[in-house]
């Protein structure tokens, strides 16, 4: 459900904004911190999945994908929701970067998930490919995603993990305090 809801969120807002992917993908450094973080997480996920499939440990890949989808939905989308809403002239570039980033993440996920969830990924791909000019006929015709180290910021990813951990601990403390 989380993957489908994230996908539906993207599709709905991309249609409202009449968004199309840029012919020239923005440079990694041009993205904001949240964008660079989730793209870095995607690159790390690709590596984990590749290692999992090569060692025939499909469970490892599936668990890593599940965690990534949670971070994509509950951290990236939740904290960047306003960037997808109706775009004004002042925020046009930032909004375009948000759409580019979420699209890249969803397409990466579809490529990783296609061997495990062939019908669901095909359904999602058929809808997403409508914005691409040179898309293959099927998600199963895509090359398996490969790690792109030029699209990583490991220091930022470590900082974000620390923020997520602190937030989790703070929420736990609040919950325990509410029970006391």
XYZ file of C-alpha atoms in Angstrom:
180
model
C 0.000 0.000 0.000
C 2.778 2.458 0.813
C 4.391 2.009 -2.588
C 1.046 2.351 -4.360
C 0.124 5.449 -2.340
C 3.474 7.091 -3.109
C 3.040 6.275 -6.785
C -0.553 7.614 -6.757
C 0.592 10.793 -5.021
C 3.192 11.360 -7.721
C 0.817 10.606 -10.605
C -1.914 12.886 -9.285
C 0.325 15.871 -8.631
C 2.359 15.394 -11.822
C -0.871 15.504 -13.826
C -2.098 18.605 -12.006
C 1.224 20.348 -12.660
C 1.386 19.023 -16.236
C 4.890 17.836 -15.349
C 7.174 16.125 -17.865
C 10.717 14.910 -17.188
C 13.416 17.285 -18.316
C 15.493 16.303 -21.319
C 18.509 17.395 -19.284
C 18.250 15.819 -15.862
C 19.328 18.316 -13.187
C 22.844 17.809 -11.883
C 22.937 16.015 -8.573
C 24.526 19.028 -6.874
C 21.633 21.261 -8.034
C 19.171 19.335 -5.890
C 18.355 20.266 -2.305
C 19.395 18.175 0.685
C 16.237 16.051 0.791
C 16.566 15.236 -2.918
C 20.244 14.337 -2.673
C 19.545 12.214 0.406
C 16.783 10.096 -1.147
C 18.758 9.684 -4.401
C 21.760 8.546 -2.339
C 19.486 6.090 -0.543
C 18.297 4.805 -3.930
C 21.873 4.211 -5.060
C 22.623 2.304 -1.854
C 19.422 0.290 -2.327
C 20.448 -0.634 -5.862
C 23.729 -1.988 -4.517
C 22.018 -4.014 -1.762
C 19.515 -5.470 -4.246
C 22.225 -6.341 -6.748
C 24.214 -8.135 -4.036
C 21.054 -9.869 -2.810
C 20.121 -11.145 -6.257
C 23.678 -12.241 -7.037
C 23.838 -14.256 -3.821
C 20.280 -15.538 -4.351
C 19.180 -13.777 -1.177
C 15.945 -12.303 -2.497
C 14.707 -11.676 1.046
C 17.594 -9.276 1.666
C 16.615 -7.286 -1.409
C 12.925 -7.298 -0.483
C 13.562 -6.110 3.084
C 15.849 -3.329 1.812
C 13.187 -2.230 -0.698
C 10.530 -2.208 2.014
C 12.675 0.057 4.195
C 13.408 2.375 1.286
C 9.732 2.691 0.370
C 8.973 3.652 3.977
C 11.670 6.346 3.946
C 10.529 7.585 0.545
C 6.931 7.901 1.699
C 7.248 8.832 5.363
C 10.264 11.098 5.116
C 10.752 12.335 1.572
C 7.159 12.799 0.415
C 5.810 13.817 3.818
C 8.463 16.507 4.341
C 8.350 17.783 0.751
C 4.601 17.733 0.112
C 4.404 21.497 -0.493
C 6.972 21.255 -3.279
C 4.454 19.206 -5.283
C 1.459 21.443 -4.732
C 0.428 24.109 -7.196
C 3.641 25.692 -8.338
C 4.160 29.440 -8.415
C 6.896 31.185 -10.390
C 9.176 31.547 -7.338
C 9.269 27.807 -6.655
C 9.165 26.413 -10.180
C 12.732 25.068 -10.258
C 12.474 23.578 -6.764
C 9.189 21.916 -7.661
C 10.641 20.539 -10.901
C 13.538 19.058 -8.914
C 11.081 17.424 -6.506
C 9.147 15.849 -9.389
C 12.377 14.728 -11.086
C 13.603 13.183 -7.852
C 10.394 11.314 -7.034
C 10.122 10.113 -10.636
C 13.725 8.853 -10.548
C 13.041 7.049 -7.279
C 9.844 5.428 -8.539
C 11.425 4.322 -11.813
C 14.398 2.918 -9.898
C 12.065 1.030 -7.589
C 10.106 -0.391 -10.526
C 13.320 -1.683 -12.068
C 14.363 -3.287 -8.781
C 10.935 -4.741 -8.054
C 10.093 -6.020 -11.543
C 11.562 -9.515 -10.986
C 9.647 -9.854 -7.693
C 6.347 -8.129 -8.514
C 6.011 -8.436 -12.288
C 2.355 -7.487 -12.691
C 2.198 -4.597 -10.234
C 5.384 -3.023 -11.589
C 4.121 -3.416 -15.142
C 0.861 -1.646 -14.287
C 2.712 1.231 -12.647
C 5.285 1.442 -15.439
C 2.647 1.601 -18.160
C 1.203 4.697 -16.522
C 4.547 6.361 -15.745
C 6.047 5.735 -19.179
C 3.461 7.997 -20.792
C 5.648 10.990 -19.857
C 8.748 9.476 -21.477
C 9.548 9.909 -25.138
C 11.808 6.856 -25.481
C 10.383 4.380 -22.978
C 10.558 0.663 -23.695
C 7.309 -1.183 -24.183
C 7.523 -2.909 -20.785
C 9.209 -2.531 -17.400
C 10.687 -5.949 -18.121
C 12.607 -4.495 -21.072
C 14.480 -2.064 -18.831
C 18.055 -2.824 -17.853
C 18.382 -3.705 -14.202
C 19.362 -0.512 -12.318
C 23.061 0.074 -11.764
C 24.676 2.086 -8.991
C 25.709 5.594 -10.032
C 28.278 6.774 -7.466
C 28.185 10.293 -8.954
C 24.674 10.564 -7.506
C 25.587 9.903 -3.878
C 26.339 12.067 -0.864
C 27.238 9.601 1.884
C 27.922 12.282 4.505
C 24.458 13.734 3.946
C 22.917 10.245 4.157
C 24.663 9.659 7.502
C 23.408 13.002 8.810
C 19.869 12.206 7.722
C 19.991 8.798 9.426
C 21.050 10.581 12.623
C 18.122 13.017 12.304
C 15.733 10.128 11.718
C 17.085 8.258 14.747
C 16.832 11.331 17.006
C 13.281 11.945 15.804
C 12.360 8.328 16.487
C 13.820 8.504 19.996
C 12.023 11.780 20.696
C 8.700 10.353 19.543
C 9.284 7.266 21.699
C 10.007 9.467 24.723
C 6.805 11.425 24.101
C 4.834 8.179 23.807
C 6.306 6.823 27.041
C 5.585 10.138 28.771
C 1.988 10.000 27.595
C 1.619 6.533 29.111
C 3.070 7.565 32.482
